[in-house]
Short mmCIF file of C-alpha atoms in Angstrom, two decimals:
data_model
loop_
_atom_site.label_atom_id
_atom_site.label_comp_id
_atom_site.label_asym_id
_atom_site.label_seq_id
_atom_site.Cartn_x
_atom_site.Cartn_y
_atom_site.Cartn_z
CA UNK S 2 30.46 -15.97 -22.93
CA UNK S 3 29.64 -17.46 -19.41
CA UNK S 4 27.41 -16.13 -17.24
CA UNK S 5 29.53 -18.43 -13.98
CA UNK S 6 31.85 -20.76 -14.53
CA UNK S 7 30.60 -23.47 -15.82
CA UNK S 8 27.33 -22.12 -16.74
CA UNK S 9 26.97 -21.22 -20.81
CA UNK S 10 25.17 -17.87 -21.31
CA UNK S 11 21.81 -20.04 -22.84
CA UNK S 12 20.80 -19.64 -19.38
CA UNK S 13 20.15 -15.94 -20.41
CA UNK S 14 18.07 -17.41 -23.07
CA UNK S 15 16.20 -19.72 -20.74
CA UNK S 16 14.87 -16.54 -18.81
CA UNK S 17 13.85 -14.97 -22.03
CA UNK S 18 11.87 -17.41 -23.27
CA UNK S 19 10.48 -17.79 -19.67
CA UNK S 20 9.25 -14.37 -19.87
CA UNK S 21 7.69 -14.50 -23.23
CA UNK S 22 5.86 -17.55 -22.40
CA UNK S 23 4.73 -15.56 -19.45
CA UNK S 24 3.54 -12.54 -21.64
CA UNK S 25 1.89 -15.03 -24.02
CA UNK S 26 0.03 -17.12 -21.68
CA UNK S 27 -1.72 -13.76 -19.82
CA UNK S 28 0.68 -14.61 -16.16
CA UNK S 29 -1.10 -17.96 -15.35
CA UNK S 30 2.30 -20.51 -15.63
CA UNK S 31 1.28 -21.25 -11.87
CA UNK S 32 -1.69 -23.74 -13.01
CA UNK S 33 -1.17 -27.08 -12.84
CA UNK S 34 2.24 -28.44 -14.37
CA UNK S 35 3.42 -25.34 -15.74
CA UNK S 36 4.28 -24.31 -11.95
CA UNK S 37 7.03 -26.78 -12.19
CA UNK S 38 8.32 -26.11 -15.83
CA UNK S 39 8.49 -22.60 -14.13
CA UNK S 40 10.45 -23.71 -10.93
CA UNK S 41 12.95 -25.73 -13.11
CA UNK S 42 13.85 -22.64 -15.43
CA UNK S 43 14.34 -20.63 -12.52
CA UNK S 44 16.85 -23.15 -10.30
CA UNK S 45 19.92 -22.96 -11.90
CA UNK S 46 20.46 -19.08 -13.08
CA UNK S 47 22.41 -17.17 -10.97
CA UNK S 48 21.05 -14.03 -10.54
CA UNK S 49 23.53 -11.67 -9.04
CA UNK S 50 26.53 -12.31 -11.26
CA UNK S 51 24.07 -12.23 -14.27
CA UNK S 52 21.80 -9.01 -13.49
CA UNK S 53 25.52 -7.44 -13.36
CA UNK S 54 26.46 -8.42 -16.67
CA UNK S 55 22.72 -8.29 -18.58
CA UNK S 56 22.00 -5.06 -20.79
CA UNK S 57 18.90 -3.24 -19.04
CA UNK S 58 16.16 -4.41 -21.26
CA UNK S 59 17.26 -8.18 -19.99
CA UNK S 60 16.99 -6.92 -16.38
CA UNK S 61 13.55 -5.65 -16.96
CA UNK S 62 12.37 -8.96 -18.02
CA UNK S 63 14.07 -10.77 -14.99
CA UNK S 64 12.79 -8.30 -12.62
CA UNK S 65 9.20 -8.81 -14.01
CA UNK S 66 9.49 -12.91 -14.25
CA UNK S 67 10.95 -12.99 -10.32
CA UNK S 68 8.05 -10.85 -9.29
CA UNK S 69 5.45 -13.52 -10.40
CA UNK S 70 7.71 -16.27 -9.06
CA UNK S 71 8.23 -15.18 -5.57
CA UNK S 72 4.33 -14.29 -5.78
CA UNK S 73 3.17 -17.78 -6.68
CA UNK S 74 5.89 -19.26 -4.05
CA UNK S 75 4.63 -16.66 -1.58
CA UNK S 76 1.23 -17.45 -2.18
CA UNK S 77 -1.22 -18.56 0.44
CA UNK S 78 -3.34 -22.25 0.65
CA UNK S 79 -6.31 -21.93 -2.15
CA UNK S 80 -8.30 -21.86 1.49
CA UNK S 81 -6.29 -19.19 2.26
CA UNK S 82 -6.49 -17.18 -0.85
CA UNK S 83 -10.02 -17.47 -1.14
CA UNK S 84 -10.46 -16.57 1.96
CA UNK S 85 -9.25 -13.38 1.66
CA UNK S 86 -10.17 -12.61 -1.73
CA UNK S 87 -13.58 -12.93 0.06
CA UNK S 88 -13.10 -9.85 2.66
CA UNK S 89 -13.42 -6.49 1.99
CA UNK S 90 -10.52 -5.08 1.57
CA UNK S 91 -8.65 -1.82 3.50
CA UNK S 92 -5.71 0.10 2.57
CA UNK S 93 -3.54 2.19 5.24
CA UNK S 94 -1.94 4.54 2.60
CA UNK S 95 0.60 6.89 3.42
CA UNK S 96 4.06 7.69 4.39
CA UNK S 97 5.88 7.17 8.12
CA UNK S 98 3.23 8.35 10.12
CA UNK S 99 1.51 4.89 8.58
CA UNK S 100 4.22 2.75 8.59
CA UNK S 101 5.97 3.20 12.25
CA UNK S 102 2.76 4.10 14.18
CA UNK S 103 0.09 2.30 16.13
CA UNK S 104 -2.75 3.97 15.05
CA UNK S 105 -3.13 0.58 12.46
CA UNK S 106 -3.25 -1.45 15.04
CA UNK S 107 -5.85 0.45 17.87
CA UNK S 108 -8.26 1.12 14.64
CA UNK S 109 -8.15 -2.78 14.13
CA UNK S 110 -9.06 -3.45 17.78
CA UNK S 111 -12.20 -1.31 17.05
CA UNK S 112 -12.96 -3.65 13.62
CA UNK S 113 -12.32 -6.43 15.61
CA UNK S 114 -14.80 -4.88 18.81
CA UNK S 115 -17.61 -4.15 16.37
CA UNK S 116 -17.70 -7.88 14.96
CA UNK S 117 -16.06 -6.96 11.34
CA UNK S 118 -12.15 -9.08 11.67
CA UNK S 119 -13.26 -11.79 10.15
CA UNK S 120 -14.57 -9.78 7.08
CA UNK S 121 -12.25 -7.24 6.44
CA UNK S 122 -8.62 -7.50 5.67
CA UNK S 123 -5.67 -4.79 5.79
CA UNK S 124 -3.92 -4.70 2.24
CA UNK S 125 -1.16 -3.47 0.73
CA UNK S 126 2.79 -3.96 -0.19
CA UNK S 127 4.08 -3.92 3.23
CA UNK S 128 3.49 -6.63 6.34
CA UNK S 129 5.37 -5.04 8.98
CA UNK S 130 4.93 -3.93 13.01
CA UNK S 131 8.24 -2.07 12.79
CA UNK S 132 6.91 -0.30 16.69
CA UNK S 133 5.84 -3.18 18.07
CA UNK S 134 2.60 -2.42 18.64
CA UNK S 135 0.60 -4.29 20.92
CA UNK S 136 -2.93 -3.74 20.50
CA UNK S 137 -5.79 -5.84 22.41
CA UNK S 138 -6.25 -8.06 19.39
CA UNK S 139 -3.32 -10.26 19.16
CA UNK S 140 -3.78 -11.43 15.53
CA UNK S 141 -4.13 -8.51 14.23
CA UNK S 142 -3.70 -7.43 10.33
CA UNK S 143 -0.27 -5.87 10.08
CA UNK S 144 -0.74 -4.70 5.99
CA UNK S 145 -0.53 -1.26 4.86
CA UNK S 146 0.88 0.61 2.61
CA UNK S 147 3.22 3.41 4.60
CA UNK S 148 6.51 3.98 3.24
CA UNK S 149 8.82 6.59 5.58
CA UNK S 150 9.89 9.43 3.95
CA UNK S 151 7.99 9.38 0.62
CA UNK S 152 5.99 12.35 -1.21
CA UNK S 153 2.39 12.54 -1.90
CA UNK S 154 3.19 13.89 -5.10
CA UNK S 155 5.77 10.82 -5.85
CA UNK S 156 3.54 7.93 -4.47
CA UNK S 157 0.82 9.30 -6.90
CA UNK S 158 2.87 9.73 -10.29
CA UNK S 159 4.64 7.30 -9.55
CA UNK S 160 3.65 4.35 -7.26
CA UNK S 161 -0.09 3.75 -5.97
CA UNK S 162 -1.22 2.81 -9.82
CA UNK S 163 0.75 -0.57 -9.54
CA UNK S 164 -0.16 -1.11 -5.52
CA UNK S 165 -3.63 -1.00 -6.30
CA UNK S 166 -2.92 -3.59 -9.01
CA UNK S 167 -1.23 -5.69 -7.09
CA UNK S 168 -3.18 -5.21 -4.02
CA UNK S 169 -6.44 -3.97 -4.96
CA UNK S 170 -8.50 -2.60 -1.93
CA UNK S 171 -12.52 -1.61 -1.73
CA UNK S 172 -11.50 1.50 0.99
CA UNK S 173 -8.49 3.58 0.63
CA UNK S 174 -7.63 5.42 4.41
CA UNK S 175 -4.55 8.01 3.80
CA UNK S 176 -2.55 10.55 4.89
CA UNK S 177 -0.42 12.36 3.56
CA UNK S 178 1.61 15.73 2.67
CA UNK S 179 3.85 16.09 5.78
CA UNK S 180 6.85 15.12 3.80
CA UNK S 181 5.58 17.41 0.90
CA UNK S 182 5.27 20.44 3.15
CA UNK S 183 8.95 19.85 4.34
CA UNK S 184 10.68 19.54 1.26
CA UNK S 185 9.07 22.94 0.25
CA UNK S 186 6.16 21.81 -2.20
CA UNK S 187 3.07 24.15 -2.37
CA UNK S 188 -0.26 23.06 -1.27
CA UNK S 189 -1.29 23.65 -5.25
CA UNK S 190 1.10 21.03 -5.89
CA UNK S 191 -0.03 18.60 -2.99
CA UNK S 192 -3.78 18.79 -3.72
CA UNK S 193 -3.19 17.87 -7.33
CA UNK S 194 -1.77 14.77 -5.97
CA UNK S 195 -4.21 13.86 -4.27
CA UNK S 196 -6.77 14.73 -7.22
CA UNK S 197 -4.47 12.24 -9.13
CA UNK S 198 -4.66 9.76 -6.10
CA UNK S 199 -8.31 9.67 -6.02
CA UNK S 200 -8.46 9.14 -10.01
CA UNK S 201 -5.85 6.39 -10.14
CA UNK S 202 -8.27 4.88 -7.29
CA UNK S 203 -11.42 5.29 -8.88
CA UNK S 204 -10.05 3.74 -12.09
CA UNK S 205 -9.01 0.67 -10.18
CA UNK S 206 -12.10 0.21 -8.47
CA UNK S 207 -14.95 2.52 -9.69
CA UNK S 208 -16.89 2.04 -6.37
CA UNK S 209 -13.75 3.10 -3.64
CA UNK S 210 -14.39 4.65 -0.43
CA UNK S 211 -11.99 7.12 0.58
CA UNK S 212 -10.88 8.47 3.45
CA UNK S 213 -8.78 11.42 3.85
CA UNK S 214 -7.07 12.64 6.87
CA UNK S 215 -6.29 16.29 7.94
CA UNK S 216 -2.38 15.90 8.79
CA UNK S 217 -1.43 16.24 12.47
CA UNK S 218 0.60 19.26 13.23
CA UNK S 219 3.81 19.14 13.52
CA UNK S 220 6.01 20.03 16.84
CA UNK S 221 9.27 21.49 15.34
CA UNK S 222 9.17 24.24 12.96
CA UNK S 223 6.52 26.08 10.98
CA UNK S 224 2.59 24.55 10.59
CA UNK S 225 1.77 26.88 8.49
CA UNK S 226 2.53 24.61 5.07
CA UNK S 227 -0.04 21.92 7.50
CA UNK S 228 -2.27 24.55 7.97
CA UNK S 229 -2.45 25.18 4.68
CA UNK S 230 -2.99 22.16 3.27
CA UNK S 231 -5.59 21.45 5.68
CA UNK S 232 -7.54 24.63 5.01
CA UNK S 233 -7.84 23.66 1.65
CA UNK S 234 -8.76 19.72 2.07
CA UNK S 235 -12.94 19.99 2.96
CA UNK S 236 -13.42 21.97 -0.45
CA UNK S 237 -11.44 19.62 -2.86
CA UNK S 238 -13.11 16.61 -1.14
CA UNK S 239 -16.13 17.87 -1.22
CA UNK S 240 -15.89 18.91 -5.06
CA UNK S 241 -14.66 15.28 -5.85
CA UNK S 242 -17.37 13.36 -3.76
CA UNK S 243 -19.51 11.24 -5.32
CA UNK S 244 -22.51 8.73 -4.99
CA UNK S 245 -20.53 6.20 -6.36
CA UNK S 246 -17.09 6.71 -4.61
CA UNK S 247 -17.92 8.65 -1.95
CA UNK S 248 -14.52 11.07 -0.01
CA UNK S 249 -14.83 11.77 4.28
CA UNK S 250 -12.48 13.29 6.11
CA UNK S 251 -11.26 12.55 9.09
CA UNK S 252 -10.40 14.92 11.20
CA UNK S 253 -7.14 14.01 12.38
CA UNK S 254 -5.40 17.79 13.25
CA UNK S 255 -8.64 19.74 15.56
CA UNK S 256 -7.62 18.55 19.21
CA UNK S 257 -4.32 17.02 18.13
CA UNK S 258 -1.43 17.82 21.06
CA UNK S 259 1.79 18.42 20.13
CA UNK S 260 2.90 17.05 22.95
CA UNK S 261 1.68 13.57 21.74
CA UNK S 262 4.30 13.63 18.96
CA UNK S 263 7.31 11.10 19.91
CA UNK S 264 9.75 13.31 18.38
CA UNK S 265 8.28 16.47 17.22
CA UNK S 266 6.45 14.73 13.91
CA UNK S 267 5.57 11.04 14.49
CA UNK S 268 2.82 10.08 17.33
CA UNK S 269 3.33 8.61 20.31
CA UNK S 270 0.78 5.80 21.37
CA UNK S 271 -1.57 8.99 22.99
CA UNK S 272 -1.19 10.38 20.10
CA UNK S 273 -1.96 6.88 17.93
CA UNK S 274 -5.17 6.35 19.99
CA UNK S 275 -6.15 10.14 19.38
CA UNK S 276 -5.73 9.03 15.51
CA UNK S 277 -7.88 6.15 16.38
CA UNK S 278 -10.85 7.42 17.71
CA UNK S 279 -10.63 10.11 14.48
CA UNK S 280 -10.18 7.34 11.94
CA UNK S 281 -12.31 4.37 12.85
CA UNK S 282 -15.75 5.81 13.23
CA UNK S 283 -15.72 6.77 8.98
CA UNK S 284 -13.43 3.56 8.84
CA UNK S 285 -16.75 1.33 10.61
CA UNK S 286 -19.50 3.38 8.30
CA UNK S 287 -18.05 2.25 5.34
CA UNK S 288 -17.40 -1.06 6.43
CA UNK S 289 -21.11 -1.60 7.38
CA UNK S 290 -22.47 0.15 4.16
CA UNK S 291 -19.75 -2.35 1.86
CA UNK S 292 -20.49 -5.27 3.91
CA UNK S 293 -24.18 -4.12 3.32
CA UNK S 294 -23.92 -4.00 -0.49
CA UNK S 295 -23.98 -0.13 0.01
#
């Protein structure tokens, strides 16, 4: 069998054995020589032809090996990584109304206003301005973890356990539920998502801060699915608060203008400064109580 012409199939092999050593040495072929070892097991394999041919155990494996590669080629300067290992870390969690809004950006201007930039980082999968926002601080941290479209219910059974692995954060900010409400799932359904959300954050970091935001309404169709949800979010924060790992709210929907939607369900910058001001005030108390040893 080849995999390419001229290349014999014990490339195959190669990656196997590549990804047991990996399994066997606990991730940590990126110390000293075995980074090269690594690099030179990796050159020659051609991975499009061969991810077409491999049975789906084999493209598992690969898919697990090129996620530590690209991390350790990816990586930051030690200085670098250190540095932010250092911070305390934030997590914009949510679905579009994170990911292609400017609300990220104005709340950042207020953690940069109050002192905090250089002791706080934005974390998460995604590293993306997709509306160009242009917020007074230039430099600002463009992390988060939005992703258009998606569920509450999906994101926790089936995706914020690994992000918090892979990106593990001190304070979890979300919002979320619009996308829920439109594709016809019940509140029930919704807040037992977000119960799952809060334990799959508490079990990654037994001392989170969470912040929870009342959705903004929407300007085409029904609210009532938005009021709904909201109505119920005080009580089921309120009955999962704790010392420990304490749950806010902010109060993104009282005061919220329809008219500062873009296009009937995403903000518009009035409406991203509204969710400013509504989201960095807990945002700033739990920076200064973290950053306090609180």
């Amino acid at each position: 069998m080849k995999t390419c012409a001229g290349e014999p199939s014990t490339q195959i092999d190669r990656s196997l054995r590549l990804h047991q050593a990996t399994q066997d040495s606990g991730h940590k072929l990126w110390e000293g020589d075995k980074k090269a070892d690594l690099l030179a097991l990796l050159a020659p394999i051609h991975y499009d032809h061969l991810l077409k041919q491999a049975p789906q155990s084999f493209k598992m494996q690969l898919s697990n090996l090129l996620t530590i590669a690209l991390a350790g080629l990816a990586a930051a300067s030690p200085v670098e990584l250190v540095e932010r290992q250092q911070k305390l870390r934030i997590m914009p969690l949510g679905d579009s109304i994170t990911e292609i809004a400017c609300w990220r950006a104005f709340v950042w201007d207020q953690i940069a206003a109050a002192g905090f930039a250089n002791q706080v980082q934005y974390v998460g999968s995604q590293n993306s301005n997709p509306q160009g926002c242009r917020p007074t601080t230039t430099n600002w941290d463009q992390r988060h973890e939005g992703h258009s479209g998606w569920l509450a219910i999906d994101i926790a059974n089936n995706y914020l356990a690994n992000w918090l692995r892979s990106t593990p954060a001190d304070i979890v900010q979300f919002m979320l539920g619009t996308n829920d409400v439109f594709r016809g799932r019940s509140t029930n359904d919704i807040i037992a998502a977000y119960t799952k959300m809060v334990q799959i954050m508490r079990a990654a970091n037994p001392k989170m801060k969470i912040i929870v935001d009342l959705v903004i309404p929407l300007g085409v169709g029904s609210n009532s699915g938005i009021q709904a949800l909201n109505a119920r979010i005080p009580a089921w924060a309120a009955g999962l608060n704790t010392t420990e790992s304490p749950i806010v709210i902010a109060d993104c929907n009282t005061g919220y203008k329809t008219s500062d939607l873009r296009d009937g369900v995403h903000p518009s910058i009035a409406g991203d400064q509204f969710l400013a001001t509504k989201i960095g005030p807990p945002l700033l108390n739990y920076i200064r109580e973290s950053l306090a040893g609180n």
